Coordinates of C-alpha atoms in Angstrom, one line a residue:
Chain I
M1 CA -10.7 151.9 10.9
Q2 CA -12.2 150.9 7.5
L3 CA -12.1 153.6 4.8
E4 CA -13.8 153.2 1.4
R5 CA -12.7 155.4 -1.5
I6 CA -15.6 157.2 -3.1
D7 CA -13.6 159.1 -5.7
A8 CA -10.3 161.0 -6.0
Y9 CA -11.2 163.4 -3.2
R10 CA -13.8 161.6 -1.0
W11 CA -13.5 158.7 1.5
R12 CA -16.3 157.1 3.3
V13 CA -16.1 155.7 6.9
P14 CA -18.9 153.2 6.6
R15 CA -21.5 153.1 9.3
H16 CA -20.8 150.4 11.9
G17 CA -21.3 149.7 15.6
G18 CA -23.1 152.5 17.3
M19 CA -22.6 155.0 14.4
R20 CA -25.9 156.6 13.3
T21 CA -24.5 157.7 9.9
D22 CA -21.4 157.4 7.7
G23 CA -18.3 159.5 8.0
L24 CA -17.2 161.5 4.9
I25 CA -13.6 162.7 4.6
F26 CA -12.4 165.0 1.9
A27 CA -8.7 164.1 1.0
D28 CA -6.5 163.0 -1.7
D29 CA -4.2 159.9 -1.4
G30 CA -1.4 161.8 0.2
L31 CA -3.6 163.6 2.8
I32 CA -5.3 160.4 3.8
R33 CA -1.9 158.7 4.3
D34 CA -1.0 161.5 6.8
L35 CA -3.8 160.2 9.0
E36 CA -2.3 156.8 9.4
G37 CA -1.3 156.1 13.0
D38 CA -3.4 158.7 14.7
Q39 CA -7.1 158.8 15.9
A40 CA -8.5 161.4 13.5
V41 CA -10.6 158.9 11.4
Q42 CA -11.8 157.2 14.6
Q43 CA -12.9 160.6 15.8
V44 CA -15.0 161.1 12.6
A45 CA -16.7 157.8 13.4
N46 CA -17.2 158.9 17.0
V47 CA -19.1 162.0 16.0
A48 CA -21.4 159.8 13.9
H49 CA -22.6 158.3 17.2
L50 CA -24.3 161.4 18.4
P51 CA -28.1 161.7 18.5
G52 CA -29.9 163.7 15.8
I53 CA -27.0 163.9 13.4
V54 CA -28.1 164.7 9.9
G55 CA -26.1 163.7 6.9
P56 CA -22.6 162.3 7.3
A57 CA -20.0 163.3 10.0
I58 CA -17.8 165.3 7.7
A59 CA -14.1 166.0 7.8
M60 CA -12.2 168.6 5.6
P61 CA -8.8 167.9 3.9
D62 CA -7.0 169.6 6.8
I63 CA -8.4 167.0 9.2
H64 CA -6.2 166.1 12.1
W65 CA -6.4 164.5 15.5
G66 CA -8.2 166.7 18.0
Y67 CA -10.0 165.9 21.2
G68 CA -13.5 164.7 20.9
F69 CA -14.3 166.0 17.4
P70 CA -11.4 165.9 14.9
I71 CA -10.0 169.3 13.9
G72 CA -11.5 170.0 10.4
G73 CA -14.8 168.5 11.4
V74 CA -18.4 169.5 10.4
A75 CA -21.5 167.9 11.9
A76 CA -25.1 168.9 11.5
F77 CA -27.8 168.2 14.0
D78 CA -31.5 168.4 13.8
E79 CA -32.8 171.3 15.9
Q80 CA -35.5 169.1 17.6
E81 CA -33.8 165.8 18.0
G82 CA -30.1 166.8 17.9
V83 CA -27.5 167.9 20.4
V84 CA -25.1 170.7 20.9
S85 CA -21.6 169.8 22.1
P86 CA -18.9 172.1 23.4
G87 CA -16.4 169.5 22.1
G88 CA -17.8 170.1 18.6
V89 CA -16.8 173.8 18.9
G90 CA -13.6 173.5 20.8
Y91 CA -11.9 175.4 23.6
D92 CA -11.1 178.4 21.5
I93 CA -14.7 179.5 20.7
N94 CA -14.8 181.5 17.5
C95 CA -11.1 181.1 16.8
G96 CA -11.0 182.7 13.4
V97 CA -9.2 184.6 10.8
R98 CA -9.5 188.1 9.4
L99 CA -7.8 189.6 6.4
L100 CA -7.0 193.2 5.9
A101 CA -6.0 194.7 2.5
T102 CA -3.8 197.7 2.7
P103 CA -3.5 200.3 -0.1
L104 CA 0.3 199.5 -0.1
D105 CA 2.2 197.5 -2.7
I106 CA 4.8 195.0 -1.6
G107 CA 7.5 197.2 -3.3
D108 CA 6.6 200.1 -1.0
V109 CA 6.6 197.9 2.1
R110 CA 9.8 195.8 1.7
P111 CA 12.2 198.7 2.6
R112 CA 10.3 199.3 5.9
L113 CA 9.2 195.7 6.5
K114 CA 11.2 195.2 9.8
Q115 CA 9.8 198.5 11.1
L116 CA 6.3 197.4 10.3
V117 CA 6.7 194.0 11.9
D118 CA 8.3 195.5 15.0
A119 CA 5.4 198.0 15.2
L120 CA 2.8 195.2 15.0
Y121 CA 4.7 193.3 17.6
R122 CA 4.8 196.3 19.9
T123 CA 1.2 197.3 19.3
I124 CA -0.6 194.0 19.5
P125 CA 0.5 192.0 22.6
S126 CA 1.3 188.4 21.9
G127 CA 2.5 185.4 23.9
V128 CA 1.4 183.6 27.0
G129 CA -1.3 185.3 28.9
A130 CA -0.8 188.5 26.9
S131 CA -2.8 191.3 28.3
R132 CA -3.4 195.0 27.6
S133 CA -3.0 197.6 30.3
D134 CA -4.7 200.2 28.0
V135 CA -7.9 198.2 27.4
R136 CA -8.7 196.6 30.8
L137 CA -12.4 196.1 30.6
G138 CA -14.7 196.9 33.5
R139 CA -17.5 194.5 34.3
R140 CA -20.1 196.5 32.4
D141 CA -18.0 196.9 29.3
L142 CA -17.1 193.2 29.3
E143 CA -20.8 192.4 29.4
R144 CA -21.3 194.7 26.3
V145 CA -18.5 193.0 24.5
L146 CA -20.1 189.6 25.2
G147 CA -23.5 190.9 24.1
D148 CA -22.5 193.0 21.1
G149 CA -19.1 191.7 19.9
A150 CA -17.3 193.7 17.2
R151 CA -20.2 196.2 17.2
W152 CA -19.2 197.4 20.7
V153 CA -15.6 197.9 19.5
V154 CA -16.7 199.9 16.5
A155 CA -19.0 202.0 18.8
Q156 CA -15.9 202.9 20.8
G157 CA -14.3 204.4 17.7
Y158 CA -12.1 201.4 16.7
G159 CA -13.2 200.7 13.2
S160 CA -16.2 201.5 11.0
D161 CA -19.6 200.1 9.8
A162 CA -17.8 198.9 6.7
D163 CA -15.7 196.6 8.9
L164 CA -18.9 195.1 10.4
E165 CA -20.4 194.4 7.0
A166 CA -17.3 192.3 6.2
I167 CA -17.5 190.1 9.3
E168 CA -19.4 186.8 9.4
A169 CA -22.7 187.6 11.2
N170 CA -21.6 191.2 11.2
G171 CA -19.4 190.5 14.1
S172 CA -22.2 190.1 16.6
L173 CA -24.1 186.9 17.2
P174 CA -27.6 187.4 18.5
G175 CA -27.9 184.3 20.8
A176 CA -25.3 185.6 23.3
D177 CA -26.3 185.7 27.0
P178 CA -23.5 187.1 29.2
E179 CA -25.4 185.8 32.2
C180 CA -24.4 182.3 31.1
V181 CA -20.7 183.1 31.3
S182 CA -19.1 182.2 34.6
D183 CA -17.2 184.8 36.7
R184 CA -14.1 182.7 36.3
A185 CA -14.4 183.0 32.5
K186 CA -15.0 186.8 32.8
E187 CA -11.9 187.1 35.0
R188 CA -9.8 185.3 32.4
G189 CA -11.1 187.6 29.7
G190 CA -10.9 190.9 31.5
D191 CA -7.6 192.1 30.2
Q192 CA -7.0 190.0 27.1
L193 CA -9.1 191.8 24.6
G194 CA -6.9 193.0 21.7
T195 CA -4.2 190.3 22.2
V196 CA -3.2 187.6 19.9
G197 CA -2.2 184.8 22.3
S198 CA 0.2 182.0 21.7
G199 CA 0.5 178.6 19.8
N200 CA -0.7 178.8 16.2
H201 CA -2.2 182.3 16.5
F202 CA -0.4 185.1 14.7
V203 CA -0.5 188.4 12.9
E204 CA 1.0 188.1 9.5
V205 CA 2.0 190.6 6.8
G206 CA 1.8 189.3 3.3
Y207 CA 1.1 190.2 -0.3
V208 CA -1.1 189.0 -3.1
A209 CA 1.3 186.7 -5.0
E210 CA -1.1 184.8 -7.4
R211 CA -4.7 185.2 -8.5
Y212 CA -6.9 182.5 -9.9
D213 CA -10.0 184.6 -10.4
A214 CA -9.0 188.2 -11.1
T215 CA -12.5 189.5 -11.2
V216 CA -13.4 188.3 -7.7
A217 CA -9.9 189.2 -6.4
D218 CA -10.4 192.8 -7.7
R219 CA -13.8 193.0 -6.0
L220 CA -12.2 191.9 -2.8
G221 CA -9.5 194.5 -3.1
L222 CA -6.8 192.0 -3.8
A223 CA -4.8 193.5 -6.7
P224 CA -1.5 191.8 -7.5
G225 CA 1.2 192.8 -5.0
T226 CA -1.3 194.3 -2.5
V227 CA 0.0 194.1 1.0
T228 CA -2.3 192.3 3.5
V229 CA -2.5 191.7 7.2
F230 CA -3.8 188.3 8.4
I231 CA -5.0 188.1 12.0
H232 CA -5.6 184.6 13.6
S233 CA -6.9 184.5 17.1
G234 CA -10.0 183.8 19.1
S235 CA -11.8 184.2 22.4
R236 CA -8.6 183.8 24.5
G237 CA -8.9 182.7 28.1
L238 CA -12.6 183.6 28.3
G239 CA -13.5 181.1 25.6
Y240 CA -11.3 178.3 27.0
Q241 CA -13.0 178.7 30.4
V242 CA -16.5 178.7 28.9
C243 CA -15.8 175.4 27.1
D244 CA -14.2 174.0 30.3
D245 CA -17.2 175.1 32.4
Y246 CA -19.8 173.6 30.0
L247 CA -17.9 170.3 29.6
D248 CA -18.8 169.6 33.2
T249 CA -22.4 170.6 32.6
M250 CA -22.6 168.5 29.5
L251 CA -21.0 165.4 31.1
A252 CA -23.8 165.5 33.7
A253 CA -26.4 166.2 31.0
A254 CA -25.3 163.3 28.8
G255 CA -26.0 161.0 31.7
K256 CA -29.3 162.7 32.5
Y257 CA -30.6 162.4 28.9
G258 CA -29.2 158.9 28.4
I259 CA -26.7 159.9 25.6
A260 CA -24.0 157.2 25.1
L261 CA -20.6 158.8 24.5
P262 CA -17.8 157.0 22.7
D263 CA -15.5 159.8 24.1
K264 CA -16.2 162.0 27.1
Q265 CA -15.0 165.0 25.2
L266 CA -18.1 164.6 22.9
C267 CA -20.4 165.3 25.9
C268 CA -23.5 167.1 24.8
A269 CA -27.1 168.0 25.6
P270 CA -30.2 168.2 23.5
I271 CA -30.3 171.6 21.8
G272 CA -33.6 172.6 23.5
S273 CA -32.6 171.4 27.0
P274 CA -31.8 173.9 29.7
E275 CA -28.2 172.8 29.6
G276 CA -28.1 173.2 25.8
K277 CA -29.6 176.6 25.9
R278 CA -27.2 177.9 28.6
Y279 CA -24.2 176.6 26.6
W280 CA -25.7 178.3 23.5
G281 CA -25.9 181.7 25.4
A282 CA -22.3 181.3 26.7
M283 CA -20.8 180.1 23.5
N284 CA -22.3 183.0 21.5
A285 CA -21.1 185.4 24.1
A286 CA -17.6 184.0 23.9
A287 CA -17.8 184.2 20.1
N288 CA -18.7 187.8 20.3
Y289 CA -15.7 188.3 22.5
A290 CA -13.6 186.8 19.7
F291 CA -15.1 189.1 17.1
A292 CA -14.4 192.0 19.3
N293 CA -10.8 190.8 19.9
R294 CA -10.0 190.6 16.2
Q295 CA -11.7 194.0 15.6
L296 CA -9.5 195.6 18.2
M297 CA -6.4 193.9 16.8
A298 CA -7.3 195.2 13.4
H299 CA -7.5 198.7 14.9
Y300 CA -4.0 198.3 16.3
A301 CA -2.7 196.9 13.0
R302 CA -4.0 200.1 11.4
Q303 CA -2.2 202.1 14.1
A304 CA 1.0 200.3 13.3
L305 CA 0.6 201.1 9.6
R306 CA 0.0 204.8 10.5
T307 CA 3.2 204.8 12.6
V308 CA 5.4 203.3 9.9
F309 CA 3.7 204.8 6.8
D310 CA 1.0 207.5 7.1
D311 CA -2.6 208.3 8.0
E312 CA -3.7 207.4 4.5
A313 CA -2.2 203.9 4.7
A314 CA -4.2 203.3 7.9
A315 CA -7.4 204.9 6.7
R316 CA -7.5 203.0 3.4
T317 CA -6.8 199.6 5.0
R318 CA -10.0 197.7 4.4
L319 CA -11.3 194.6 6.0
V320 CA -11.6 191.9 3.3
Y321 CA -13.5 189.5 5.6
D322 CA -13.5 187.8 9.0
V323 CA -14.5 184.2 9.5
C324 CA -15.1 181.9 12.5
H325 CA -13.6 178.5 12.3
N326 CA -14.7 177.1 15.7
I327 CA -18.4 177.7 16.1
A328 CA -21.9 176.2 16.1
K329 CA -24.7 178.0 14.2
H330 CA -28.4 177.6 13.6
E331 CA -28.8 177.5 9.8
T332 CA -31.3 176.3 7.2
H333 CA -30.1 173.8 4.7
D334 CA -31.8 171.6 2.1
V335 CA -31.9 168.0 3.2
A336 CA -33.5 165.5 0.8
G337 CA -35.2 168.3 -1.1
R338 CA -36.7 170.2 1.8
P339 CA -35.4 173.1 4.0
R340 CA -34.5 172.0 7.5
R341 CA -33.3 173.9 10.5
L342 CA -30.0 172.5 11.7
C343 CA -27.4 173.2 14.2
I344 CA -24.1 173.1 12.3
H345 CA -20.9 172.5 14.4
R346 CA -17.7 173.6 12.7
K347 CA -14.6 172.8 14.5
G348 CA -11.6 173.8 12.4
A349 CA -13.9 174.4 9.5
T350 CA -15.1 177.6 7.8
R351 CA -18.5 178.5 6.7
A352 CA -18.5 178.8 2.9
F353 CA -21.9 180.1 1.7
P354 CA -22.5 180.3 -2.1
P355 CA -23.3 183.2 -4.2
G356 CA -26.9 184.3 -3.6
H357 CA -27.2 183.3 0.0
A358 CA -29.4 185.6 1.9
E359 CA -27.1 185.8 4.9
L360 CA -24.3 187.4 2.9
A361 CA -23.7 191.1 2.9
P362 CA -24.7 192.8 -0.4
Q363 CA -21.2 193.2 -1.6
F364 CA -20.6 189.5 -1.4
R365 CA -24.0 188.4 -2.6
D366 CA -22.9 187.7 -6.2
L367 CA -19.4 186.5 -5.3
G368 CA -20.0 184.0 -2.6
Q369 CA -18.6 184.3 0.9
P370 CA -14.9 184.9 1.2
V371 CA -13.2 181.9 2.9
L372 CA -9.8 182.6 4.4
I373 CA -7.3 179.8 4.6
P374 CA -4.0 180.5 6.4
G375 CA -1.1 178.2 5.8
D376 CA 2.2 177.8 7.8
M377 CA 4.4 180.8 8.3
G378 CA 6.9 179.9 5.6
R379 CA 4.8 179.2 2.5
Y380 CA 1.4 180.8 1.6
S381 CA -2.2 181.3 2.5
Y382 CA -5.3 181.4 0.3
V383 CA -8.5 183.3 -0.3
L384 CA -11.4 181.3 -1.6
V385 CA -15.1 181.8 -2.0
G386 CA -18.0 179.6 -1.0
T387 CA -19.8 177.5 -3.6
E388 CA -23.0 175.7 -4.4
G389 CA -21.1 172.5 -4.0
A390 CA -20.3 173.3 -0.4
Y391 CA -23.9 174.2 0.3
R392 CA -25.1 170.9 -1.2
E393 CA -22.5 168.6 0.2
T394 CA -20.9 170.0 3.4
F395 CA -23.7 172.2 4.9
G396 CA -21.9 175.2 3.4
S397 CA -18.5 174.5 4.9
S398 CA -14.9 174.4 3.8
C399 CA -11.5 173.8 5.3
H400 CA -9.8 176.2 7.7
G401 CA -6.0 175.9 7.3
A402 CA -3.1 173.6 6.6
G403 CA -3.6 171.2 9.5
R404 CA -0.8 169.9 11.6
R405 CA 1.0 166.7 10.5
M406 CA 3.8 166.6 13.1
S407 CA 3.6 166.7 16.9
R408 CA 4.9 169.8 18.6
H409 CA 7.5 167.6 20.4
K410 CA 8.8 166.3 17.1
A411 CA 8.8 169.8 15.5
K412 CA 10.8 171.1 18.4
Q413 CA 13.3 168.3 18.1
L414 CA 13.7 169.1 14.4
A415 CA 14.2 172.8 15.1
R416 CA 16.5 172.4 18.1
S417 CA 19.8 172.7 16.1
R418 CA 18.4 175.3 13.7
N419 CA 17.8 179.0 13.8
V420 CA 14.3 179.1 12.4
P421 CA 13.8 182.9 12.4
K422 CA 17.1 183.3 10.5
E423 CA 16.1 180.6 8.0
L424 CA 12.8 182.5 7.4
E425 CA 14.6 185.8 7.1
E426 CA 16.8 184.3 4.4
Q427 CA 13.5 183.6 2.6
G428 CA 12.4 187.2 3.0
I429 CA 10.2 186.6 6.0
V430 CA 10.7 188.6 9.2
V431 CA 9.6 186.8 12.4
R432 CA 9.0 188.4 15.8
A433 CA 8.0 186.0 18.6
A434 CA 7.5 186.2 22.3
T435 CA 9.3 182.8 22.8
R436 CA 11.5 180.6 20.8
A437 CA 9.4 177.6 21.7
T438 CA 6.5 178.8 19.7
V439 CA 8.5 179.4 16.6
D440 CA 10.1 176.0 16.8
E441 CA 6.9 174.2 17.3
E442 CA 5.3 176.1 14.4
I443 CA 8.0 175.4 11.8
P444 CA 6.6 175.1 8.3
E445 CA 7.3 171.4 8.1
A446 CA 5.0 170.8 11.0
Y447 CA 2.1 171.5 8.8
K448 CA 0.6 169.9 5.7
D449 CA 1.1 171.9 2.5
V450 CA -1.9 174.2 2.5
A451 CA -1.8 174.3 -1.3
R452 CA -2.7 170.6 -1.3
V453 CA -5.5 171.1 1.1
V454 CA -6.9 174.0 -0.9
D455 CA -6.5 172.1 -4.2
V456 CA -8.6 169.2 -2.8
V457 CA -11.3 171.7 -1.7
H458 CA -11.2 173.4 -5.1
A459 CA -11.3 170.1 -7.0
A460 CA -14.1 168.7 -4.9
G461 CA -16.1 171.8 -5.5
I462 CA -16.5 172.8 -1.8
G463 CA -14.7 176.1 -2.3
R464 CA -13.2 178.0 -5.2
K465 CA -9.6 179.5 -5.3
V466 CA -9.4 183.3 -5.7
A467 CA -5.9 184.3 -4.6
Q468 CA -2.7 183.2 -3.0
I469 CA -1.0 185.3 -0.4
K470 CA 2.7 184.9 0.5
P471 CA 4.0 185.9 4.0
V472 CA 6.7 188.5 4.5
G473 CA 6.4 189.2 8.2
V474 CA 5.0 187.2 11.1
V475 CA 4.3 188.0 14.7
K476 CA 3.9 184.9 16.9
G477 CA 3.0 184.5 20.5
Chain S
M1 CA 7.4 157.8 43.1
T2 CA 5.6 159.9 40.5
S3 CA 6.5 160.2 36.9
Y4 CA 5.2 161.7 33.7
R5 CA 6.1 161.1 30.0
F6 CA 5.0 163.1 27.0
V7 CA 3.5 160.8 24.4
P8 CA 2.9 161.5 20.7
H9 CA -0.1 163.6 19.7
T10 CA -0.4 165.5 16.4
A11 CA -2.0 168.8 17.4
D12 CA -2.0 168.9 21.2
I13 CA 0.1 167.5 24.0
A14 CA -0.6 164.2 25.7
V15 CA 1.2 163.1 28.8
E16 CA 1.1 159.8 30.6
L17 CA 1.2 160.1 34.4
R18 CA 2.2 157.4 36.9
A19 CA 2.1 157.3 40.7
Q20 CA 1.5 155.1 43.7
N21 CA -1.8 156.8 44.6
E22 CA -4.4 159.3 43.3
R23 CA -2.7 162.2 45.0
G24 CA 0.6 161.2 43.4
L25 CA -1.1 161.5 40.0
Y26 CA -1.9 165.2 40.9
Q27 CA 1.8 165.7 41.6
A28 CA 2.8 164.1 38.3
G29 CA 0.3 166.2 36.5
V30 CA 1.5 169.4 38.2
D31 CA 5.1 168.5 37.2
A32 CA 4.0 168.0 33.5
L33 CA 2.0 171.2 33.4
R34 CA 4.9 173.2 34.9
E35 CA 7.3 171.8 32.2
L36 CA 4.8 172.9 29.5
L37 CA 4.5 176.4 31.1
V38 CA 8.1 177.2 31.9
G39 CA 10.3 174.3 31.0
T40 CA 12.7 173.0 33.5
A41 CA 13.1 176.3 35.4
T42 CA 13.0 175.9 39.2
V43 CA 9.7 176.9 40.9
A44 CA 9.9 177.3 44.6
P45 CA 7.1 176.1 46.9
A46 CA 7.0 179.5 48.5
Q47 CA 3.3 180.1 48.7
E48 CA 0.1 178.0 48.9
R49 CA -3.1 178.4 47.0
P50 CA -6.2 176.5 48.0
I51 CA -8.0 174.3 45.4
E52 CA -11.5 173.0 46.2
P53 CA -11.8 169.3 45.2
R54 CA -14.4 168.8 42.5
G55 CA -15.5 165.8 40.5
G56 CA -17.3 162.5 41.1
D57 CA -14.6 160.1 40.2
P58 CA -10.7 160.0 40.2
T59 CA -10.5 161.0 36.5
E60 CA -12.8 164.1 36.9
R61 CA -11.0 165.1 40.1
L62 CA -7.6 164.9 38.4
I63 CA -8.8 167.0 35.4
H64 CA -10.4 169.6 37.7
F65 CA -7.4 169.8 39.9
L66 CA -5.1 170.5 36.9
S67 CA -7.6 172.9 35.4
D68 CA -7.6 174.9 38.6
V69 CA -3.8 174.9 38.7
L70 CA -3.9 176.3 35.1
Y71 CA -6.5 178.9 36.1
L72 CA -4.2 180.1 38.9
Y73 CA -1.5 180.6 36.3
D74 CA -3.7 182.2 33.7
T75 CA -5.2 184.7 36.0
G76 CA -2.5 185.3 38.6
R77 CA 0.7 184.0 37.0
F78 CA 1.0 181.5 39.9
L79 CA 3.4 178.8 38.9
P80 CA 2.9 175.4 40.5
A81 CA 5.7 173.5 42.4
G82 CA 3.9 170.8 44.2
V83 CA 0.7 169.5 45.6
S84 CA -0.2 170.6 49.2
A85 CA -2.8 169.2 51.6
S86 CA -5.4 171.6 50.5
G87 CA -4.2 172.9 47.1
V88 CA -1.0 173.7 45.5
Y89 CA 2.4 175.2 46.4
G90 CA 4.3 177.4 44.1
E91 CA 5.4 181.0 43.4
P92 CA 4.5 183.9 41.1
F93 CA 6.1 183.9 37.7
D94 CA 9.4 185.8 37.8
P95 CA 10.6 187.0 34.4
T96 CA 14.2 187.0 35.7
R97 CA 14.1 183.3 36.3
H98 CA 11.2 181.9 34.3
E99 CA 10.7 181.9 30.6
A100 CA 7.1 181.3 29.4
Q101 CA 7.1 178.4 26.9
R102 CA 3.6 178.3 25.6
E103 CA 0.0 178.9 26.4
V104 CA -1.9 175.9 27.7
K105 CA -5.6 176.5 26.9
A106 CA -7.1 173.7 28.9
V107 CA -6.9 170.2 30.4
T108 CA -9.1 168.1 28.2
H109 CA -11.3 165.1 29.0
H110 CA -10.3 163.4 25.8
G111 CA -9.4 159.8 26.4
A112 CA -8.7 160.6 30.1
E113 CA -9.1 157.7 32.4
V114 CA -7.4 157.0 35.8
E115 CA -6.6 153.4 36.0
S116 CA -5.1 151.5 38.9
D117 CA -3.6 148.0 39.4
E118 CA -1.1 146.4 41.7
R119 CA 1.7 148.5 40.2
G120 CA -0.1 151.8 41.0
Y121 CA -2.1 154.5 39.3
R122 CA -1.9 155.7 35.7
A123 CA -3.6 158.3 33.6
T124 CA -3.2 159.9 30.2
I125 CA -4.1 163.6 29.9
V126 CA -4.3 165.7 26.8
F127 CA -3.6 169.4 27.2
D128 CA -5.0 171.7 24.5
V129 CA -2.3 174.1 23.5

């Protein structure tokens, strides 16, 4: 696949064959080399084949080989002529990250770190098919979760209005239609609310190690040494099933509407078609489930803080922000000097709206939207804010994480003769995991260095660094 | 003879299935999925669960079959041992004998294509994990 360098941080995949537009990849030399030998760049080109695409098919510096769309992909489609694609959102609909800032300093937490990580591990079920016996949702409550998202959880007493103000879309997407979610999906989601799941999902205790913009960091409650809790999870089995169900619908729809697909996983339907509308209702319902899931997990994280510290530690733990990184949204963007309604697909990419954007809650209006970028479990994570550059160039989008660079098989082979939890403990990081397999597959070396990913984002102007957070405790599925 | 072989994939897990016929591919897929779920632990064909065939071509039928096997595990902790005439044999997950390895989110359509020639049937399936 031909790649043309545009500048130090941008690469073009020139339009060819059935592509309707160019591809645009944000990466430095090293990150682009990581893509050699896999299909990620081809996947950027494949996305450019889809009807109604506006601007280039974009990939963030954490791009890696996915299925259908690459992970780290952003694509905008015209609302009238464009398509919506479950493969452009992913199986884990509204997989996302939330960051909590506690009132505690790392010096206070170190002596009781193991207790805290154990408490989080006990309180928030993780691992394969993790479920909660205490929050088994009845049919009616599940419908409300799908309709109202985090708002339903707060209404049950698990959190506050202040939490809702710090969630993308206030934790509740209006386009949700629970009727469009299959019984099978509802069955898979019934007892998984408030659970972290497996794979790359986690709950992580960290602290503010470095600050690049002290003013913004202070406004976000990220003083030096502040202990934080990162939560990374999504819509669990319910979301996976929604995606699966609608891939079938969209495969049929692509044939019906004469859409040529370079990869079946890109199957899609016109946004305004009956198939597109039903997927939209189901996707937003699953996204609301994910918002509710992270809200409930945050409640249990506060409960763990209460158990190990005190009521005040729990009560003064604030939600910094909560972002989706697998979602499609209707948004207005300037295209060639005029506002245009678009459907933005972000698959492994984060919305990064600039200061002044009307959709931001008042407390973020002059800062720009917080963008949360978790790294691997051994190094660091970052907090950024959205920029004008992102709004102009990437439809208000930024990266979402480190991005894998090594297959799980290879990572496991590498970890086989090692004791990864012990290695991490020697670095001051306590790990609790449901299975050894997950920890081995998630070794830090399996990921790109997130600092390099974030540096490209910062240098290219599609996000601005605010603070770095270092992990001290990790709960894995 | 049926066989499966995991092939490199950066983020997810790809497996190449080989068999003498379409039904054999299902067995190879079940064997691969079982390894992903619980490793090499023995799963007894003690019970049967029906699976309704779905899909208009061999590729879609294979993906749906494996998706349904995954659904049985995700909702009822039913581990697959082998393919039966009308579904799948297996047994419930037993924590004294089985150790869960990872969550498999889905059986994707990415690059999936059942091919056949004089040597038999072949398909590559990517599991989202």
